[in-house]
mmCIF file of C-alpha atoms and ligand atoms in Angstrom:
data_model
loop_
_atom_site.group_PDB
_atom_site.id
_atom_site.type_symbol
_atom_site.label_atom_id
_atom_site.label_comp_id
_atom_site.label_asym_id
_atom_site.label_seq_id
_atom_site.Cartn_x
_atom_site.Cartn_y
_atom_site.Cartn_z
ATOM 1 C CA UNK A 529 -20.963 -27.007 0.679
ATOM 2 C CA UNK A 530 -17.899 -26.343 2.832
ATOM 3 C CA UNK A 531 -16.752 -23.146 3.947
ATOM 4 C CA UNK A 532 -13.642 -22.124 1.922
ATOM 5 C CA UNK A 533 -10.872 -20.024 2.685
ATOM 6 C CA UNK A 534 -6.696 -19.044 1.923
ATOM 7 C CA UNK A 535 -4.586 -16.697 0.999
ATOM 8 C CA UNK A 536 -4.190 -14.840 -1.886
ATOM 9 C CA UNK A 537 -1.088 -13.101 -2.712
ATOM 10 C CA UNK A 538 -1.928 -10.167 -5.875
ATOM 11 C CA UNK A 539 1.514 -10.024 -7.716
ATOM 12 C CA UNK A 540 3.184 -8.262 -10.722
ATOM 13 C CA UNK A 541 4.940 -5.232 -11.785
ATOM 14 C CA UNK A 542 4.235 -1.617 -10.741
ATOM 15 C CA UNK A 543 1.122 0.331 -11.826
ATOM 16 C CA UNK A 544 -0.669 -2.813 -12.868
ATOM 17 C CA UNK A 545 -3.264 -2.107 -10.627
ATOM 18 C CA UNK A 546 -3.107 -4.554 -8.045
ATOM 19 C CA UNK A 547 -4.025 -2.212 -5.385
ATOM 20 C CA UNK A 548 -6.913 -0.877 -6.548
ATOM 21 C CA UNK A 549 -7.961 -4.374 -7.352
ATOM 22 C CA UNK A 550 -7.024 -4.735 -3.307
ATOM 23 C CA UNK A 551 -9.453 -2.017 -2.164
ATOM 24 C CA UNK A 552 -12.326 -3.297 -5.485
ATOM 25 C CA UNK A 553 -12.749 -6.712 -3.815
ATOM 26 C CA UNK A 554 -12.406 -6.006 -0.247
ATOM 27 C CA UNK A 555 -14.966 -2.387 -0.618
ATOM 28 C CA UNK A 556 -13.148 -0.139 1.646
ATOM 29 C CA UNK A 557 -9.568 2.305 0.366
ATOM 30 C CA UNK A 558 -6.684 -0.384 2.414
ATOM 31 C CA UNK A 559 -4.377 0.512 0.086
ATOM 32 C CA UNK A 560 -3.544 4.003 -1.303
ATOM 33 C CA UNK A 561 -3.179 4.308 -5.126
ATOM 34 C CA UNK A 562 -1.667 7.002 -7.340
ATOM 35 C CA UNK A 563 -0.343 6.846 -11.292
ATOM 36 C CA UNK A 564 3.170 6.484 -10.113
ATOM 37 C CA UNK A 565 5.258 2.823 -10.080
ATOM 38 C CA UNK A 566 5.896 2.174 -6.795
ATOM 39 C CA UNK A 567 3.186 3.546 -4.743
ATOM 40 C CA UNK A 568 2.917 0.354 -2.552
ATOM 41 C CA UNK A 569 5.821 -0.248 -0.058
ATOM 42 C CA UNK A 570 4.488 -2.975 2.015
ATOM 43 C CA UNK A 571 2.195 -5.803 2.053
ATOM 44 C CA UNK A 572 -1.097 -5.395 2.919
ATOM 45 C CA UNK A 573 -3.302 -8.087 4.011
ATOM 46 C CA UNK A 574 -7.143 -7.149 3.072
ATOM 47 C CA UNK A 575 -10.141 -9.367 3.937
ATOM 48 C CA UNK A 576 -13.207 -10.291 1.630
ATOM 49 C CA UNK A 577 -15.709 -12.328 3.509
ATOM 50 C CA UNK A 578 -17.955 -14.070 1.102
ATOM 51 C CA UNK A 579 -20.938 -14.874 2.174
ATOM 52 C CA UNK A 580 -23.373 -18.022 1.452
ATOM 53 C CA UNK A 581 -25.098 -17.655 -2.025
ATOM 54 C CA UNK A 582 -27.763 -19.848 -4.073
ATOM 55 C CA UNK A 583 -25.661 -23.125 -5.000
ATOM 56 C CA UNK A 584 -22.162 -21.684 -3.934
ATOM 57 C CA UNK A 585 -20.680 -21.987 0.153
ATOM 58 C CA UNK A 586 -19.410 -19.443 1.940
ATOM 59 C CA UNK A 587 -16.077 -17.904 2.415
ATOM 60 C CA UNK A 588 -12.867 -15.763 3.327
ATOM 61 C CA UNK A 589 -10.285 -14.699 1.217
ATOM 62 C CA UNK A 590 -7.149 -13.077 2.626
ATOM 63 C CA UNK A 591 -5.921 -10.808 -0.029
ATOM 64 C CA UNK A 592 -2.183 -9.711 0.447
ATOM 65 C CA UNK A 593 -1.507 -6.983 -1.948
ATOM 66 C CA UNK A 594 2.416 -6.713 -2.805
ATOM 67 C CA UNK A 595 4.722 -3.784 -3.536
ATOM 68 C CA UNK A 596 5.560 -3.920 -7.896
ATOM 69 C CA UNK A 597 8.149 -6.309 -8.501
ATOM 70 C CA UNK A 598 11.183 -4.566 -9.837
ATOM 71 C CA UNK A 599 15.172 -4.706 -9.561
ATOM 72 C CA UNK A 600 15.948 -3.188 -6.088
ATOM 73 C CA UNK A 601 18.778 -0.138 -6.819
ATOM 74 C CA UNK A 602 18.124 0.585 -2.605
ATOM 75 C CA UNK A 603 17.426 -0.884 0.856
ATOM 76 C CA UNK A 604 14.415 0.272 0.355
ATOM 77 C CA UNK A 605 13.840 -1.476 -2.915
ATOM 78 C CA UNK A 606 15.164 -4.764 -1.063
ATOM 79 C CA UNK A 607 12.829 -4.247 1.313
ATOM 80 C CA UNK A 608 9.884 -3.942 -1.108
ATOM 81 C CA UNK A 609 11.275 -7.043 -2.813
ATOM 82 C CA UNK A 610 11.524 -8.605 0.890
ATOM 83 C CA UNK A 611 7.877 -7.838 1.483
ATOM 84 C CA UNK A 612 6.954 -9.799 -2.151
ATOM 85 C CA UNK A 613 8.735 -12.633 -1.348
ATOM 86 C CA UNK A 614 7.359 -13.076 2.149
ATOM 87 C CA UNK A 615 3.508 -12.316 0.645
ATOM 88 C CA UNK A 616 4.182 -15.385 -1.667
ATOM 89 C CA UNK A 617 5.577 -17.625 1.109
ATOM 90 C CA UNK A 618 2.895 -20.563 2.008
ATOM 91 C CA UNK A 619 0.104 -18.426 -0.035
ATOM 92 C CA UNK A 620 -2.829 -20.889 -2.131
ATOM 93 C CA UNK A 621 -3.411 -18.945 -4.804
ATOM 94 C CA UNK A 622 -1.367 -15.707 -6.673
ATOM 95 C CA UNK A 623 -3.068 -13.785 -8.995
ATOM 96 C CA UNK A 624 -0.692 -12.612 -11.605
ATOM 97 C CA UNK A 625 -1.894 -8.808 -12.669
ATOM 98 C CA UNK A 626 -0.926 -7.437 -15.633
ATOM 99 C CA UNK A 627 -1.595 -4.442 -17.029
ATOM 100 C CA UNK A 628 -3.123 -4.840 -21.001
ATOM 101 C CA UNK A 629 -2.192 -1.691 -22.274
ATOM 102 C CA UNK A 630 1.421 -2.405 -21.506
ATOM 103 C CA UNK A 631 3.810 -4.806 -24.098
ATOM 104 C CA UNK A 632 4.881 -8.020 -22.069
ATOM 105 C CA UNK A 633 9.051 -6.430 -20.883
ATOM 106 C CA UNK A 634 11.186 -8.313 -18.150
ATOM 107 C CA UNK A 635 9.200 -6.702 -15.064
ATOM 108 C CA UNK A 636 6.561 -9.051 -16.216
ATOM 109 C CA UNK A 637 8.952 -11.919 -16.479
ATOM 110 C CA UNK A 638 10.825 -11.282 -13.250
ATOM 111 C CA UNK A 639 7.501 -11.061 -11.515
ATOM 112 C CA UNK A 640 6.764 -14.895 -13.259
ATOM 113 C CA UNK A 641 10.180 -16.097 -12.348
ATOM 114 C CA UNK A 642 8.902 -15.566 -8.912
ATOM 115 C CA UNK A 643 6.076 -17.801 -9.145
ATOM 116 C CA UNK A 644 8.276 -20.832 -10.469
ATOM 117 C CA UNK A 645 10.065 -21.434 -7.143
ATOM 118 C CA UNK A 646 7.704 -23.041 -5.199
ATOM 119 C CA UNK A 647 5.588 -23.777 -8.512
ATOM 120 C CA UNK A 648 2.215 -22.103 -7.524
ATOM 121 C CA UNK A 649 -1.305 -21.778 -8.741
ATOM 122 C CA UNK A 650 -1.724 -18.616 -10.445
ATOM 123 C CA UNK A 651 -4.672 -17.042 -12.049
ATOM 124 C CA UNK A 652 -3.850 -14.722 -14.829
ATOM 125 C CA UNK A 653 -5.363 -11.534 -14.411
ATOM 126 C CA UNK A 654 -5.619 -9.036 -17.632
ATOM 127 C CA UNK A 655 -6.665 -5.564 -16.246
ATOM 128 C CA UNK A 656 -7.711 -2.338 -17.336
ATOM 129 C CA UNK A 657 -9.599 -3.825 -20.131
ATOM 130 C CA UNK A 658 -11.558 -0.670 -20.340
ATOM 131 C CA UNK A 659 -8.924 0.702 -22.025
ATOM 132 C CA UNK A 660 -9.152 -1.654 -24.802
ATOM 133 C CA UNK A 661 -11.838 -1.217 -27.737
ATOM 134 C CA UNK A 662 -11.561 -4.309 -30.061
ATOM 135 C CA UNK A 663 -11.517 -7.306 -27.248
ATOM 136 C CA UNK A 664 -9.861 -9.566 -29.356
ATOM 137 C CA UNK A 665 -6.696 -8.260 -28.759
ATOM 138 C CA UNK A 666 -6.346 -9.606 -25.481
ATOM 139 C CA UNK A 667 -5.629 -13.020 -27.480
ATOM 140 C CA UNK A 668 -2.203 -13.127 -28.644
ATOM 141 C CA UNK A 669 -1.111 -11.306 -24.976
ATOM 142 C CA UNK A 670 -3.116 -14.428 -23.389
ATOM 143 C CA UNK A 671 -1.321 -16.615 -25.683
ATOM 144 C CA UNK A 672 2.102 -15.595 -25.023
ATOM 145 C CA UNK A 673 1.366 -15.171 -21.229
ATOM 146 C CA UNK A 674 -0.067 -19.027 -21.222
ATOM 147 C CA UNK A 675 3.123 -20.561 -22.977
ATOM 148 C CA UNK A 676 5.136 -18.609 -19.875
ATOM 149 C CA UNK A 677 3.634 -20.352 -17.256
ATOM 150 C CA UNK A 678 0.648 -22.757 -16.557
ATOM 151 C CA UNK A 679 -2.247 -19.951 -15.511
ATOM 152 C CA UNK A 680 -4.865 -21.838 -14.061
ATOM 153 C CA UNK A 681 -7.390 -19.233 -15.239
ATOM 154 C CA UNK A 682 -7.570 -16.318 -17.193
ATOM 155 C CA UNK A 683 -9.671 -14.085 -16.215
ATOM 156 C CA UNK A 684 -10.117 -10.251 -17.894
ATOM 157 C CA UNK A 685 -11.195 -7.597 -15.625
ATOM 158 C CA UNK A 686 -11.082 -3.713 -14.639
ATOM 159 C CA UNK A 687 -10.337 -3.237 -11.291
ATOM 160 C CA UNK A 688 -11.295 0.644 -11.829
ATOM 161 C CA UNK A 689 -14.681 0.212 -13.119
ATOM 162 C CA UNK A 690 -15.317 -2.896 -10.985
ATOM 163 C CA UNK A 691 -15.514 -5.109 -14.030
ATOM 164 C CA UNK A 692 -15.583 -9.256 -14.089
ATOM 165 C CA UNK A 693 -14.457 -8.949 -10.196
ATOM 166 C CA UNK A 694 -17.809 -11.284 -9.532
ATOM 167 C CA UNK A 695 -16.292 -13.686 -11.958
ATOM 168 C CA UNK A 696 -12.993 -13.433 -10.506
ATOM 169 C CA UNK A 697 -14.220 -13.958 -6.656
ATOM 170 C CA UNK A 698 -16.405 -17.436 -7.860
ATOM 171 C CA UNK A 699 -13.377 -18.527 -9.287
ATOM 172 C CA UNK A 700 -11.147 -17.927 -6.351
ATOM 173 C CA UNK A 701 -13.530 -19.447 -3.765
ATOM 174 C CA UNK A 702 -13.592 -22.319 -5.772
ATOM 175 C CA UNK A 703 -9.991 -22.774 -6.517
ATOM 176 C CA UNK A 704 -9.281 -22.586 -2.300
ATOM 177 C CA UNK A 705 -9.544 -25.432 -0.072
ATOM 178 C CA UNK A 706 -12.110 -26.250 2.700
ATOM 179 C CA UNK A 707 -10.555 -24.227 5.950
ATOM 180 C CA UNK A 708 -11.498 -21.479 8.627
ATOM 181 C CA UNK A 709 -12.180 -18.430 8.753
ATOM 182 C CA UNK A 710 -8.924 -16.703 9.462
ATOM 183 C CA UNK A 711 -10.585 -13.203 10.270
ATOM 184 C CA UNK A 712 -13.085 -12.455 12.635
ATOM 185 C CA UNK A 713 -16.393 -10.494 10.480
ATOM 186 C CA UNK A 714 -15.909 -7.244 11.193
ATOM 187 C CA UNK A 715 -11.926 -7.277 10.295
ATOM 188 C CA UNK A 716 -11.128 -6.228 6.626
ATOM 189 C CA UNK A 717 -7.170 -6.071 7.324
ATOM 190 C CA UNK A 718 -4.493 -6.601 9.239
ATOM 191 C CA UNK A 719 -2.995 -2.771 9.597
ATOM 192 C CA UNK A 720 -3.173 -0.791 12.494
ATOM 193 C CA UNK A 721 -4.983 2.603 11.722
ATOM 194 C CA UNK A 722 -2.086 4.847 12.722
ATOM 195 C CA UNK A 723 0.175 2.932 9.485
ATOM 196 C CA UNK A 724 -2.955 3.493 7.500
ATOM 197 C CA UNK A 725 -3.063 6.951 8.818
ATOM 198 C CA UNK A 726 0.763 7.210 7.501
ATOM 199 C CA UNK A 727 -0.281 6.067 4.440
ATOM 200 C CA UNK A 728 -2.816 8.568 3.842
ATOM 201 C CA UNK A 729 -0.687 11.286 4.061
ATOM 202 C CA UNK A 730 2.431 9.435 1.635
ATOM 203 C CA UNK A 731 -1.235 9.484 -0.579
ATOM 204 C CA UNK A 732 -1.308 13.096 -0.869
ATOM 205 C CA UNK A 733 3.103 13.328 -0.791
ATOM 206 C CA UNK A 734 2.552 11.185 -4.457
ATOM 207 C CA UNK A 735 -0.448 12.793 -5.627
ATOM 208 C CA UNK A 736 0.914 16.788 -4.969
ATOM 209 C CA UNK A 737 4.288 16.281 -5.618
ATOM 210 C CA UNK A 738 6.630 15.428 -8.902
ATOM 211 C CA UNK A 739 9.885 14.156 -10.150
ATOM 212 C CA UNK A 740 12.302 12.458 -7.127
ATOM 213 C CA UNK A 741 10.190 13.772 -4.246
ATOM 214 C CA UNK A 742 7.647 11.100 -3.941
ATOM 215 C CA UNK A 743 10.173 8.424 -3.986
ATOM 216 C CA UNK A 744 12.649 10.120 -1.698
ATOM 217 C CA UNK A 745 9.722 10.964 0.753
ATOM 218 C CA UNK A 746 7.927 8.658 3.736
ATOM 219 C CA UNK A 747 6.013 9.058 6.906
ATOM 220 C CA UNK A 748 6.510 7.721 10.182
ATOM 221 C CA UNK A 749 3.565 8.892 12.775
ATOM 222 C CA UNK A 750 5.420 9.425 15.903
ATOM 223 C CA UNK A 751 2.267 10.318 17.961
ATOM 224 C CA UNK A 752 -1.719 9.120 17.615
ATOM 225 C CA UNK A 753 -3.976 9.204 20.483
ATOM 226 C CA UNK A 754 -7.475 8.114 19.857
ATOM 227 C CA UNK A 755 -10.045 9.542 21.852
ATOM 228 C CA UNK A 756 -14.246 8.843 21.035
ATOM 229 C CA UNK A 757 -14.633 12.050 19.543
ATOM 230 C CA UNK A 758 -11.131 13.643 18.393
ATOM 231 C CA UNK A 759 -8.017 11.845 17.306
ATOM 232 C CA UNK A 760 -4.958 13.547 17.449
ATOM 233 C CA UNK A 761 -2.137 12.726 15.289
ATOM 234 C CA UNK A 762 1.816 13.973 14.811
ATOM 235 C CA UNK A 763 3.243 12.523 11.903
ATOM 236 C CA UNK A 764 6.736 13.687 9.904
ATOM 237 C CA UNK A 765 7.754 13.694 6.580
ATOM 238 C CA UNK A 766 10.853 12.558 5.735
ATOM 239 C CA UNK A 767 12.721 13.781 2.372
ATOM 240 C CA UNK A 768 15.971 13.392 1.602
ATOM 241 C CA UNK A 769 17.345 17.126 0.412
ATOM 242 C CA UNK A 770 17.054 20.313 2.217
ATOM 243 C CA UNK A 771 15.805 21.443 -1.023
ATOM 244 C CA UNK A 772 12.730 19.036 -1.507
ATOM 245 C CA UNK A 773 11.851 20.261 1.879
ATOM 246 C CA UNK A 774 11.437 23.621 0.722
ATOM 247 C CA UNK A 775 9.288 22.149 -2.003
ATOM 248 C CA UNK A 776 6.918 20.459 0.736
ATOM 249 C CA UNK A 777 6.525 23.393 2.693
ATOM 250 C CA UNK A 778 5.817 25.328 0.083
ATOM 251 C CA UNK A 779 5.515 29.449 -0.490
ATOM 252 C CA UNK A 780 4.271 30.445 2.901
ATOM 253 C CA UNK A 781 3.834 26.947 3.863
ATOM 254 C CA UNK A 782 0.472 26.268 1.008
ATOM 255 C CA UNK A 783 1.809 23.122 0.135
ATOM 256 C CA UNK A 784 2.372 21.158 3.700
ATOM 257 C CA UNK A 785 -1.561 22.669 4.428
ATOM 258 C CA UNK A 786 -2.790 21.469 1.181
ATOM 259 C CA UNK A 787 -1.150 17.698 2.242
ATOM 260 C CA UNK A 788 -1.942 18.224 5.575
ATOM 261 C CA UNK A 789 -5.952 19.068 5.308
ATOM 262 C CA UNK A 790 -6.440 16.366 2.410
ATOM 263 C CA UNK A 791 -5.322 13.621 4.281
ATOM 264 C CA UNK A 792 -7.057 14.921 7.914
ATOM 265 C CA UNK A 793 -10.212 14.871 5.707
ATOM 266 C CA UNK A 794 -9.158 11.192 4.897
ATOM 267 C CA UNK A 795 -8.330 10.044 7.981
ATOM 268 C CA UNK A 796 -11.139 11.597 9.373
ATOM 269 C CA UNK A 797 -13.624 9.555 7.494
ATOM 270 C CA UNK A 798 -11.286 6.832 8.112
ATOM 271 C CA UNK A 799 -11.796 6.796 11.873
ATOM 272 C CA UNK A 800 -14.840 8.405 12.430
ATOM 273 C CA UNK A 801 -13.639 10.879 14.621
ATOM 274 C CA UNK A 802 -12.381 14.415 14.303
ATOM 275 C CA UNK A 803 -8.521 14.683 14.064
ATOM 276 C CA UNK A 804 -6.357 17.463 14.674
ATOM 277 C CA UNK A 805 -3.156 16.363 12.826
ATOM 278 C CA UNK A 806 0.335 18.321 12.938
ATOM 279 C CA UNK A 807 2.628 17.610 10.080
ATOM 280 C CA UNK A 808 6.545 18.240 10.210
ATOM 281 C CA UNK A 809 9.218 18.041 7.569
ATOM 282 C CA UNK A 810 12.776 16.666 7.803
ATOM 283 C CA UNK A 811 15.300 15.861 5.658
ATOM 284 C CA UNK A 812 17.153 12.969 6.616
ATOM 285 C CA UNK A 813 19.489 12.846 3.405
ATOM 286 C CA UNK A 814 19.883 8.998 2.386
ATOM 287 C CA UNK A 815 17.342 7.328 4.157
ATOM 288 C CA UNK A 816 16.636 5.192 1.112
ATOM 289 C CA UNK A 817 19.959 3.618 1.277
ATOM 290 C CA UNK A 818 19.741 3.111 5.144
ATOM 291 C CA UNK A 819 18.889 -0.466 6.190
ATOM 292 C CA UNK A 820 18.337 0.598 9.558
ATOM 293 C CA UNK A 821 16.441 3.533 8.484
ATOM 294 C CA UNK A 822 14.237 1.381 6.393
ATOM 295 C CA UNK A 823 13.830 -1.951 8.728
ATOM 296 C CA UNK A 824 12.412 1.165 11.039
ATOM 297 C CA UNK A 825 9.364 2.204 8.893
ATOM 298 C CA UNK A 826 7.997 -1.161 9.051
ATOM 299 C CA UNK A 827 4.789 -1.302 10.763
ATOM 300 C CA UNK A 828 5.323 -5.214 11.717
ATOM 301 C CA UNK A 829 8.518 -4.759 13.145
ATOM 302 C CA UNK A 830 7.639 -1.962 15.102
ATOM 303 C CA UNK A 831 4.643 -3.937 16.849
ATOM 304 C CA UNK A 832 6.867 -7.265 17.752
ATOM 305 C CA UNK A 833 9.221 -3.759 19.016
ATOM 306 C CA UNK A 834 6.573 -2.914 21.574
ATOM 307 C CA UNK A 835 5.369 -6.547 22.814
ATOM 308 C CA UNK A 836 8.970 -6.768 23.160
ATOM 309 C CA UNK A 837 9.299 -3.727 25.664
ATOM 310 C CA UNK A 838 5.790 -3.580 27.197
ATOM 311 C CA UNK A 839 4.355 -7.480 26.486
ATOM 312 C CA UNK A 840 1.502 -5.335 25.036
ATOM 313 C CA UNK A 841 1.035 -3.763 21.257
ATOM 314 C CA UNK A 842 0.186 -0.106 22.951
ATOM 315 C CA UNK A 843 -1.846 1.722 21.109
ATOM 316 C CA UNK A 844 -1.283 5.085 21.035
ATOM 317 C CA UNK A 845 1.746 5.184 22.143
ATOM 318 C CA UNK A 846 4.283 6.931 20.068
ATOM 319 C CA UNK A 847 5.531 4.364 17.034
ATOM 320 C CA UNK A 848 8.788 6.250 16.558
ATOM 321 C CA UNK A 849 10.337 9.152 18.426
ATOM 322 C CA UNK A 850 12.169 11.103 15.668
ATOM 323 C CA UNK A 851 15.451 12.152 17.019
ATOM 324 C CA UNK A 852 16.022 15.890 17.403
ATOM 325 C CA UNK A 853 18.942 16.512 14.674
ATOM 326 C CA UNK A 854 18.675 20.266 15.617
ATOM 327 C CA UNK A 855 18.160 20.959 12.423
ATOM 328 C CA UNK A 856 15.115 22.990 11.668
ATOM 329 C CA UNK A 857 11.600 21.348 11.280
ATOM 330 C CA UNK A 858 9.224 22.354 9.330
ATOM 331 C CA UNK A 859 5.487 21.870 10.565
ATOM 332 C CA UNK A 860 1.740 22.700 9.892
ATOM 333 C CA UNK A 861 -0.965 21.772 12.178
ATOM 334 C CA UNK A 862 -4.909 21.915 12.067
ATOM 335 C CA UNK A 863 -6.100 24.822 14.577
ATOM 336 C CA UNK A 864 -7.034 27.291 12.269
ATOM 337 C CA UNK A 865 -3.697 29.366 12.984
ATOM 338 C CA UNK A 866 -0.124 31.175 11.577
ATOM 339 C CA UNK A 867 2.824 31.645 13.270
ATOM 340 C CA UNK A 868 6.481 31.097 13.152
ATOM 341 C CA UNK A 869 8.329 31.198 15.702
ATOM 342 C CA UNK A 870 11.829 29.957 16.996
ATOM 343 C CA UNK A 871 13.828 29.601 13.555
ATOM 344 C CA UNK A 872 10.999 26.953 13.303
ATOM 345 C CA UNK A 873 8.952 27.158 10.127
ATOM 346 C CA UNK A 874 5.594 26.864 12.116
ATOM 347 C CA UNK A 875 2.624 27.399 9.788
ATOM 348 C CA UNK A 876 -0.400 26.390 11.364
ATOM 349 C CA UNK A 877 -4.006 25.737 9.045
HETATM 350 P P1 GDP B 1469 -0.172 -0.932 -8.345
HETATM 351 O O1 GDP B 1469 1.136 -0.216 -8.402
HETATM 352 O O2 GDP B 1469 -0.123 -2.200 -9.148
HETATM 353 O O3 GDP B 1469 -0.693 -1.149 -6.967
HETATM 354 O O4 GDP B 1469 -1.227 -0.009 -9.139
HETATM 355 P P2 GDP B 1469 -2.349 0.981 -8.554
HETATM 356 O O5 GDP B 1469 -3.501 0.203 -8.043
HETATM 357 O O6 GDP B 1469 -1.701 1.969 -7.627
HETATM 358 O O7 GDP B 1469 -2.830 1.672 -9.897
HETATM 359 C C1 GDP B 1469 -1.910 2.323 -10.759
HETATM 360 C C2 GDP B 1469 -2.693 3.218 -11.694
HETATM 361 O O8 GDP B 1469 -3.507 2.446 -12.591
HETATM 362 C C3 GDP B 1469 -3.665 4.167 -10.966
HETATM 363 O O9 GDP B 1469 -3.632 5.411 -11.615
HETATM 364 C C4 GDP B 1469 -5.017 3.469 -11.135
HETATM 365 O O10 GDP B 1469 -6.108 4.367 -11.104
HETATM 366 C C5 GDP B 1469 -4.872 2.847 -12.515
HETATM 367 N N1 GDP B 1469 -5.736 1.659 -12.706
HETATM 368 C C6 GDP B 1469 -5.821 0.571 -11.921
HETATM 369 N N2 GDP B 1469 -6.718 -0.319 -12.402
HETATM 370 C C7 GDP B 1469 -7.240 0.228 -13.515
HETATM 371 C C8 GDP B 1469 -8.240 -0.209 -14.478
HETATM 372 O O11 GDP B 1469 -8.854 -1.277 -14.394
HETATM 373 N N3 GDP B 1469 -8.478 0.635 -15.518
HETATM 374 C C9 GDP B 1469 -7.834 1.827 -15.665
HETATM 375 N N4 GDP B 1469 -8.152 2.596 -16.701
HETATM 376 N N5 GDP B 1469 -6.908 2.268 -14.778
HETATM 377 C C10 GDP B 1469 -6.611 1.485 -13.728
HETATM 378 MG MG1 MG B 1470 0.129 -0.761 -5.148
#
């Protein structure tokens, strides 16, 4: 029985649920999830190492969860798209997610359109099934989903409830060819912790915040420094108005601390290490619509950035050093404290 192993690129519109399908298969929270399109801004690589069972060989699938296919309207759209396009690129296998309570509209179609240059073998995946009572429905969605492209499989799961994922991982170990393992064991993904630390805290931006703030927000750490016992971490939010800063800061600064201690609870568990994490706000109106704004955030770039300069990915090392605008910042840190001070809206936790 030879080892098998590939890549596998999880693909379709937003909200289908392909990243909590990510984090189902691979057992560990890589990628963050919340009810609103769009969540997902990069491509995440996450690793499920399969291991030898009764009758059936071993093996390693490289997952690459994808941002939701959609029309760009920004560079940061085109960058999401960017990051799809590049996740497909010399992958074996895409599984095709779609989301059963939804009717079939053109996100679903753009998101096949993809597939058809190269032609590529694609699983169909029907998900959230647990939100459908009579079963049978699924058939005329399976039908009209077959005569759009030819699925290799069709396979019905819930990537909530962890439903027909077994299934799903026999079928993709068989479907890959013999190969390596392209992961060492202990490796589940391909992020560096201080992105994933970003991440965390865009997490609680989406899950505390409404209307056009969690799509005009991101994160950029600009300082982690991992010690055995205590990590510390600097990270700012970006928004785009001076008015959504307001918002994040909230009255007295209760909203930036309710962010802020969330996601140092996360990242926390996370690391396995205390972490004393100071959050600032900026607005940095446009950002969206700034290629060189956006091409910054990327967590890729940013590392070939440093081999560049030092011939060594530093860790620790600041990723990005936000520019002083002179504008005020707003900020919150973990130390148990309140103060202002400076014009600065300091509120400390
Ligand atoms: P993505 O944009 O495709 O990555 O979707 P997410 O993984 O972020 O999930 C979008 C929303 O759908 C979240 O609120 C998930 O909890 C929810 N969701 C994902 N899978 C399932 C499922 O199998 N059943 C149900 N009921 N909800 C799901
Ligand atoms: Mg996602």
């Amino acid at each position: 029985m030879p080892f098998r192993s590939g890549f596998v690129c999880i693909l379709g519109r937003p909200n289908a649920g392909k990243s909590t399908l990510l984090n189902a298969l691979v057992g560990e929270k890589l990628a963050i999830i919340s009810p609103k399109p769009q969540t997902t801004r990069n491509r995440i690589q996450g690793v499920v190492h399969v291991p030898k069972r009764k009758g059936k060989g071993g093996g390693q699938i490289v997952l690459v969860d994808t941002p939701g296919v959609h029309k760009p309207d920004s560079s940061l759209g085109r960058k999401m798209m960017v990051e799809v396009r590049e996740a497909l690129e010399g992958c074996d296998l895409v599984l095709v997610i779609m989301d059963v309570t939804r009717k079939f509209d053109p996100r679903d179609q753009f998101a096949l359109d993809l597939l058809r240059r190269p032609k590529t073998k694609a699983f169909l995946i029907l998900n959230k099934v647990d939100l459908i009572r009579e079963k049978s429905k699924l058939l005329p969605l399976i039908e009209q989903y077959r005569k759009l492209y030819d699925f290799a499989e069709v396979v019905p799961i819930s990537a909530l409830k962890r439903n027909g994922l077994d299934t799903l991982l026999d079928m993709v170990i068989a479907t890959l060819p013999a190969g390596p393992a392209y992961f060492p064991e202990d490796q589940i993904t391909d992020q560096p912790a201080r992105f994933m630390a970003a991440e965390i805290i865009r997490e609680q931006l989406l899950l505390n915040t409404s209307e056009e703030i969690p799509y005009a927000t991101t994160v950029i750490v600009d300082n982690f420094e991992e010690g055995a016992r205590l990590t510390r971490i600097a990270a700012t939010i970006y928004c785009e108005r001076e008015g959504q800063k307001g918002i994040l800061v909230g009255k007295g600064g209760q909203m930036l601390k309710k962010i802020g201690t969330s996601a140092r609870l996360q990242i926390e568990r996370m690391l396995g290490t205390k972490v004393f994490l100071e959050l600032y706000v900026k607005a940095e109106p446009g950002w969206r619509d700034s290629r060189r704004f956006v091409e910054e955030l990327d967590w890729r770039r940013q590392l070939e950035h440093r081999m560049f300069e030092h011939g060594t990915p530093a860790h620790g090392t600041p990723q990005h050093q936000a520019e002083d605008s002179g504008a005020p910042a707003a900020s919150i840190a973990d130390d148990g404290r309140n103060h202002t001070e400076d014009g600065r809206n300091h509120t400390k936790d």
